[in-house]
Each structure stands twice: as C-alpha cells, then as structure tokens.
Amino acid sequence: MTSVLDSITEPLSVHLKSGTTALHESLDQRIMALAPFSSRERFVCFLRMQLRLHLVTSPLYQSAELQKRLPGLGERNRVDAILADCADFAVTEEQLAEDRSAAAAVWVEEGDAALGWLYTHEGSTLGAAFLLKHARDQLGLSETFGARHLAGHTEGRGLHWRRFKDELDAIELTAEQREQALAGARQAFAFVRASVEALMAAERAADAV
Ligand code: HEM
C-alpha cells in the first residue's frame, strides 16, 4: 500500500508516470485505432498531430531557466526533425500555419508545469520505437525520410530516457510544485488527445464520406 510519505518521497518521474498511465493507455489505443500507418494521407495527420506537440514544447527546450534545472534539455529538441518530416510529405504552408496557431493557443510557462510537459514529450520517444517500426514496415519510411522525429538517440532510447529521468528526479520540489508538474504532464496528454481528434479522427471521418 502507498503511504502518504511514499507519495511525497517517490521520484518525480514515478509520480508523473502513475498520474498519467490511464491517459497514456487511452491515447495509445486511440491513435492505433485510427490506423496512422495505413496510408500516407493518414500518416500526414499523425505527423501534424506530433508537430503540434513539438511546437508547444520547442520554446521550453530552449528556455534558459529550464535548461538550468534540466542540463541536457537544449540538445533534446526535435522540432527540426519533425519539420523536415513535414517537408518530406509536402505539408502545405497553410497546414503549418494552422498547426502553429493550434500550438500558440496553449501557453506553457517556464515553471513547474513545464517539467510535466517535458516529461510527457520525452517519454513519448519510448513508444516511438514501435511507431517507427510500423512506419518502416507499412509505409517504407525511415530515420532519413518521413519518420526522422521517431528516430532513437544515438546513445540508445533507454539510456537517453534514463538520463532525462535522473535530471528530473534530481530537482527538489515541494508537494505543491509536484502537483503543478503533474498537472502539466496531464495537460500535455490532453493537448495531444485534442490534436488526435482534430486531425486524425477528422481525416478518418472524411474517408468514410
Ligand atoms: C500509438 C502511440 C503510442 C504507443 C504505441 C506508445 C507506447 C509506449 C510504450 C510501449 C512505452 C513504454 C516503453 C518502456 O517502458 O520501455 C511508452 C512510454 C511512454 N509514452 Fe507512449 N506510446 C504512444 C504514444 C505516446 C504519446 C502520443 C505520448 C505523449 C505525447 C506518449 C507518452 C509516453 C510517456 C510519457 C512514456 C513514459 C512512461 C514512463 O514514465 O515510463 N506516448 N509509450
């Protein structure tokens, strides 16, 4: 049984994971149910959904304040990779503008909630291994065409993720700040879910007409 003391002393990454597991499970199932790798058109919707998350978090990866708290942060930003993927698929300027404006509608401050947003985004690189395999097998994409943003880090996904978690867990937070971080992680999942519905589910509905 988890005691009150455990819930305060457990590492932040564990706290964030347990507070978002249900959201992750439902999101993962929803994305796969929308068959993102069944056609190039569907994949573009998936790509734009991912792009929106990158556009929201990119300023956080570049923030000097957050880099002080998470020293390896600056090198983790993958927004260039996803923009290159979008260019591979000739995502139009109009679509990019739509995605920028969806991202701009969410303003994440550099405080504790941002730690949660970054947790959610960095964690998504783990599931990306499966997504890359599907993208490769079903659409012939690769780390150099169309699926660059799903590529693992050269040091290995697992190690790269553990380094991030170690940095996150080394930050001292009050119970209230931990809840802010969890709220941020949950907001990030909610934002991604909304983007899935706006882009991927809409494409699916259009298919059916
Ligand atoms: C169909 C899509 C997805 C699949 C199949 C998937 C799958 C996975 C898997 C298998 C892991 C665990 C890997 C491990 O423990 O070694 C994982 C971790 C994670 N994923 Fe996903 N994922 C998907 C989408 C996403 C998305 C869109 C996000 C958020 C934007 C996300 C956020 C996370 C996070 C935060 C973790 C780390 C959990 C932890 O703290 O250990 N995932 N994912």
Tab-separated table of N, CA, C and O and ligand atoms in Angstrom, residues 13-14 16-18 20-21 23-25 27-33 36-37 46 49-50 53 116-131 134 158 161 165 185 188-189 192-193 196 200, ligand 1:
chain	number	residue	atom	x	y	z
A	13	SER	N	9.538	11.354	-11.460
A	13	SER	CA	9.191	10.630	-12.704
A	13	SER	C	8.169	9.521	-12.422
A	13	SER	O	7.304	9.254	-13.253
A	14	VAL	N	8.261	8.909	-11.237
A	14	VAL	CA	7.316	7.846	-10.878
A	14	VAL	C	5.940	8.463	-10.602
A	14	VAL	O	4.897	7.943	-11.022
A	16	LEU	N	4.786	11.186	-11.895
A	16	LEU	CA	4.197	11.612	-13.175
A	16	LEU	C	3.683	10.408	-13.956
A	16	LEU	O	2.617	10.453	-14.580
A	17	LYS	N	4.456	9.343	-13.886
A	17	LYS	CA	4.011	8.142	-14.618
A	17	LYS	C	2.699	7.614	-14.041
A	17	LYS	O	1.752	7.350	-14.782
A	18	SER	N	2.630	7.498	-12.709
A	18	SER	CA	1.402	6.909	-12.171
A	18	SER	C	0.209	7.837	-12.376
A	18	SER	O	-0.919	7.369	-12.532
A	20	THR	N	-0.370	9.560	-15.008
A	20	THR	CA	-0.737	9.705	-16.432
A	20	THR	C	-0.918	8.359	-17.136
A	20	THR	O	-1.213	8.342	-18.333
A	21	THR	N	-0.725	7.269	-16.407
A	21	THR	CA	-0.790	5.955	-17.067
A	21	THR	C	-2.119	5.732	-17.792
A	21	THR	O	-2.134	5.279	-18.940
A	23	LEU	N	-4.192	7.957	-18.932
A	23	LEU	CA	-4.295	8.846	-20.101
A	23	LEU	C	-3.471	8.284	-21.253
A	23	LEU	O	-3.868	8.315	-22.418
A	24	HIS	N	-2.283	7.766	-20.903
A	24	HIS	CA	-1.405	7.207	-21.930
A	24	HIS	C	-2.059	6.005	-22.603
A	24	HIS	O	-2.060	5.902	-23.835
A	25	GLU	N	-2.614	5.143	-21.796
A	25	GLU	CA	-3.204	3.922	-22.344
A	25	GLU	C	-4.331	4.247	-23.312
A	25	GLU	O	-4.406	3.705	-24.411
A	27	LEU	N	-4.812	7.085	-24.896
A	27	LEU	CA	-4.282	7.795	-26.071
A	27	LEU	C	-3.638	6.819	-27.051
A	27	LEU	O	-3.898	6.872	-28.266
A	28	ASP	N	-2.827	5.950	-26.523
A	28	ASP	CA	-2.123	4.973	-27.354
A	28	ASP	C	-3.142	4.129	-28.142
A	28	ASP	O	-3.024	3.952	-29.360
A	29	GLN	N	-4.202	3.681	-27.447
A	29	GLN	CA	-5.221	2.866	-28.119
A	29	GLN	C	-5.965	3.665	-29.185
A	29	GLN	O	-6.260	3.183	-30.264
A	30	ARG	N	-6.238	4.922	-28.841
A	30	ARG	CA	-6.977	5.776	-29.791
A	30	ARG	C	-6.151	6.005	-31.066
A	30	ARG	O	-6.661	5.902	-32.177
A	31	ILE	N	-4.876	6.293	-30.866
A	31	ILE	CA	-4.015	6.552	-32.037
A	31	ILE	C	-3.958	5.311	-32.929
A	31	ILE	O	-4.158	5.390	-34.142
A	32	MET	N	-3.740	4.144	-32.311
A	32	MET	CA	-3.607	2.938	-33.123
A	32	MET	C	-4.933	2.583	-33.813
A	32	MET	O	-4.934	2.102	-34.942
A	33	ALA	N	-6.059	2.873	-33.128
A	33	ALA	CA	-7.364	2.589	-33.732
A	33	ALA	C	-7.589	3.455	-34.971
A	33	ALA	O	-8.362	3.093	-35.862
A	36	PRO	N	-2.792	5.093	-38.189
A	36	PRO	CA	-1.975	6.154	-38.780
A	36	PRO	C	-1.008	5.690	-39.870
A	36	PRO	O	-0.529	6.509	-40.656
A	37	PHE	N	-0.765	4.379	-39.929
A	37	PHE	CA	0.224	3.910	-40.912
A	37	PHE	C	-0.418	3.201	-42.093
A	37	PHE	O	0.264	2.572	-42.890
A	46	PHE	N	-1.128	12.174	-38.576
A	46	PHE	CA	-0.354	11.780	-37.398
A	46	PHE	C	0.845	12.727	-37.224
A	46	PHE	O	1.127	13.219	-36.120
A	49	MET	N	-0.174	16.036	-35.937
A	49	MET	CA	-0.519	15.920	-34.517
A	49	MET	C	0.772	15.992	-33.685
A	49	MET	O	0.868	16.729	-32.703
A	50	GLN	N	1.775	15.267	-34.131
A	50	GLN	CA	3.061	15.285	-33.430
A	50	GLN	C	3.699	16.675	-33.519
A	50	GLN	O	4.276	17.172	-32.555
A	53	LEU	N	2.557	19.156	-30.891
A	53	LEU	CA	3.202	18.995	-29.583
A	53	LEU	C	4.621	19.582	-29.614
A	53	LEU	O	5.031	20.285	-28.688
A	116	GLY	N	6.345	18.875	-16.343
A	116	GLY	CA	5.407	17.812	-16.700
A	116	GLY	C	5.222	17.708	-18.210
A	116	GLY	O	5.182	16.611	-18.771
A	117	TRP	N	5.121	18.839	-18.871
A	117	TRP	CA	5.014	18.827	-20.341
A	117	TRP	C	6.233	18.128	-20.936
A	117	TRP	O	6.131	17.307	-21.854
A	118	LEU	N	7.409	18.455	-20.403
A	118	LEU	CA	8.634	17.857	-20.943
A	118	LEU	C	8.695	16.364	-20.637
A	118	LEU	O	9.155	15.571	-21.461
A	119	TYR	N	8.220	15.980	-19.463
A	119	TYR	CA	8.159	14.545	-19.123
A	119	TYR	C	7.328	13.823	-20.191
A	119	TYR	O	7.745	12.805	-20.753
A	120	THR	N	6.145	14.352	-20.469
A	120	THR	CA	5.250	13.691	-21.429
A	120	THR	C	5.891	13.617	-22.810
A	120	THR	O	5.851	12.579	-23.478
A	121	HIS	N	6.501	14.724	-23.209
A	121	HIS	CA	7.086	14.724	-24.552
A	121	HIS	C	8.289	13.788	-24.644
A	121	HIS	O	8.422	13.007	-25.588
A	122	GLU	N	9.167	13.855	-23.657
A	122	GLU	CA	10.352	12.982	-23.686
A	122	GLU	C	9.950	11.505	-23.591
A	122	GLU	O	10.525	10.660	-24.261
A	123	GLY	N	8.956	11.211	-22.743
A	123	GLY	CA	8.508	9.818	-22.597
A	123	GLY	C	7.990	9.255	-23.912
A	123	GLY	O	8.140	8.066	-24.197
A	124	SER	N	7.423	10.129	-24.732
A	124	SER	CA	6.853	9.647	-25.996
A	124	SER	C	7.935	9.089	-26.927
A	124	SER	O	7.628	8.373	-27.870
A	125	THR	N	9.205	9.377	-26.655
A	125	THR	CA	10.275	8.827	-27.507
A	125	THR	C	10.422	7.313	-27.288
A	125	THR	O	11.022	6.633	-28.107
A	126	LEU	N	9.879	6.809	-26.185
A	126	LEU	CA	9.967	5.354	-25.946
A	126	LEU	C	9.008	4.615	-26.875
A	126	LEU	O	9.391	3.684	-27.575
A	127	GLY	N	7.761	5.048	-26.861
A	127	GLY	CA	6.759	4.428	-27.739
A	127	GLY	C	7.121	4.642	-29.209
A	127	GLY	O	6.710	3.866	-30.080
A	128	ALA	N	7.912	5.676	-29.485
A	128	ALA	CA	8.289	5.992	-30.868
A	128	ALA	C	9.023	4.836	-31.541
A	128	ALA	O	9.003	4.703	-32.762
A	129	ALA	N	9.658	3.967	-30.749
A	129	ALA	CA	10.355	2.812	-31.337
A	129	ALA	C	9.347	1.925	-32.090
A	129	ALA	O	9.614	1.485	-33.212
A	130	PHE	N	8.178	1.724	-31.473
A	130	PHE	CA	7.145	0.894	-32.111
A	130	PHE	C	6.582	1.616	-33.323
A	130	PHE	O	6.323	1.018	-34.355
A	131	LEU	N	6.404	2.917	-33.147
A	131	LEU	CA	5.805	3.692	-34.237
A	131	LEU	C	6.734	3.716	-35.451
A	131	LEU	O	6.288	3.589	-36.593
A	134	HIS	N	6.412	0.497	-37.364
A	134	HIS	CA	5.208	0.486	-38.216
A	134	HIS	C	5.412	1.373	-39.446
A	134	HIS	O	5.024	1.007	-40.548
A	158	GLY	N	16.664	3.980	-24.371
A	158	GLY	CA	16.511	3.671	-22.945
A	158	GLY	C	17.441	4.522	-22.092
A	158	GLY	O	17.009	5.159	-21.119
A	161	TRP	N	16.523	8.240	-22.151
A	161	TRP	CA	15.354	8.486	-21.310
A	161	TRP	C	15.753	8.449	-19.834
A	161	TRP	O	15.333	9.288	-19.045
A	165	LYS	N	15.207	11.247	-16.904
A	165	LYS	CA	14.507	10.982	-15.642
A	165	LYS	C	15.415	11.304	-14.455
A	165	LYS	O	14.961	11.842	-13.453
A	185	ALA	N	1.922	17.595	-17.006
A	185	ALA	CA	2.019	16.324	-17.756
A	185	ALA	C	0.639	15.925	-18.277
A	185	ALA	O	0.484	15.499	-19.431
A	188	ALA	N	-0.450	18.092	-21.164
A	188	ALA	CA	0.219	17.705	-22.414
A	188	ALA	C	-0.521	16.528	-23.046
A	188	ALA	O	-0.774	16.520	-24.259
A	189	PHE	N	-0.888	15.537	-22.237
A	189	PHE	CA	-1.650	14.403	-22.784
A	189	PHE	C	-2.991	14.882	-23.347
A	189	PHE	O	-3.426	14.436	-24.413
A	192	VAL	N	-2.447	16.582	-26.676
A	192	VAL	CA	-2.191	15.608	-27.749
A	192	VAL	C	-3.501	14.915	-28.131
A	192	VAL	O	-3.805	14.739	-29.314
A	193	ARG	N	-4.279	14.564	-27.131
A	193	ARG	CA	-5.560	13.889	-27.421
A	193	ARG	C	-6.456	14.791	-28.281
A	193	ARG	O	-7.068	14.345	-29.258
A	196	VAL	N	-5.209	14.755	-31.760
A	196	VAL	CA	-5.564	13.496	-32.426
A	196	VAL	C	-6.989	13.599	-32.964
A	196	VAL	O	-7.272	13.260	-34.115
A	200	MET	N	-6.497	13.548	-36.797
A	200	MET	CA	-6.546	12.151	-37.240
A	200	MET	C	-7.980	11.631	-37.339
A	200	MET	O	-8.333	10.946	-38.290
B	1	HEM	C1	0.307	4.724	-30.535
B	1	HEM	C2	1.094	5.506	-29.905
B	1	HEM	C3	1.951	5.106	-28.726
B	1	HEM	C4	2.427	3.890	-28.347
B	1	HEM	C5	2.255	2.553	-29.031
B	1	HEM	C6	3.187	4.094	-27.132
B	1	HEM	C7	3.860	3.130	-26.451
B	1	HEM	C8	4.652	3.325	-25.348
B	1	HEM	C9	5.405	2.300	-24.678
B	1	HEM	C10	5.456	0.838	-25.097
B	1	HEM	C11	6.046	2.879	-23.658
B	1	HEM	C12	6.890	2.208	-22.590
B	1	HEM	C13	8.229	1.853	-23.042
B	1	HEM	C14	9.035	1.298	-21.903
B	1	HEM	O1	8.616	1.365	-20.715
B	1	HEM	O2	10.109	0.797	-22.204
B	1	HEM	C15	5.701	4.283	-23.663
B	1	HEM	C16	6.141	5.188	-22.757
B	1	HEM	C17	5.695	6.486	-22.700
B	1	HEM	N1	4.904	7.122	-23.628
B	1	HEM	FE1	3.990	6.247	-25.164
B	1	HEM	N2	3.147	5.410	-26.809
B	1	HEM	C18	2.404	6.046	-27.757
B	1	HEM	C19	2.134	7.387	-27.834
B	1	HEM	C20	2.515	8.275	-26.902
B	1	HEM	C21	2.218	9.678	-26.964
B	1	HEM	C22	1.497	10.372	-28.131
B	1	HEM	C23	2.704	10.227	-25.818
B	1	HEM	C24	2.664	11.646	-25.354
B	1	HEM	C25	2.706	12.670	-26.143
B	1	HEM	C26	3.330	9.181	-25.058
B	1	HEM	C27	3.948	9.355	-23.837
B	1	HEM	C28	4.665	8.393	-23.181
B	1	HEM	C29	5.337	8.592	-21.917
B	1	HEM	C30	5.337	9.865	-21.091
B	1	HEM	C31	6.001	7.401	-21.625
B	1	HEM	C32	6.909	7.145	-20.443
B	1	HEM	C33	6.189	6.477	-19.294
B	1	HEM	C34	7.171	6.267	-18.133
B	1	HEM	O3	7.298	7.196	-17.313
B	1	HEM	O4	7.797	5.213	-18.097
B	1	HEM	N3	3.200	8.020	-25.735
B	1	HEM	N4	4.855	4.518	-24.709
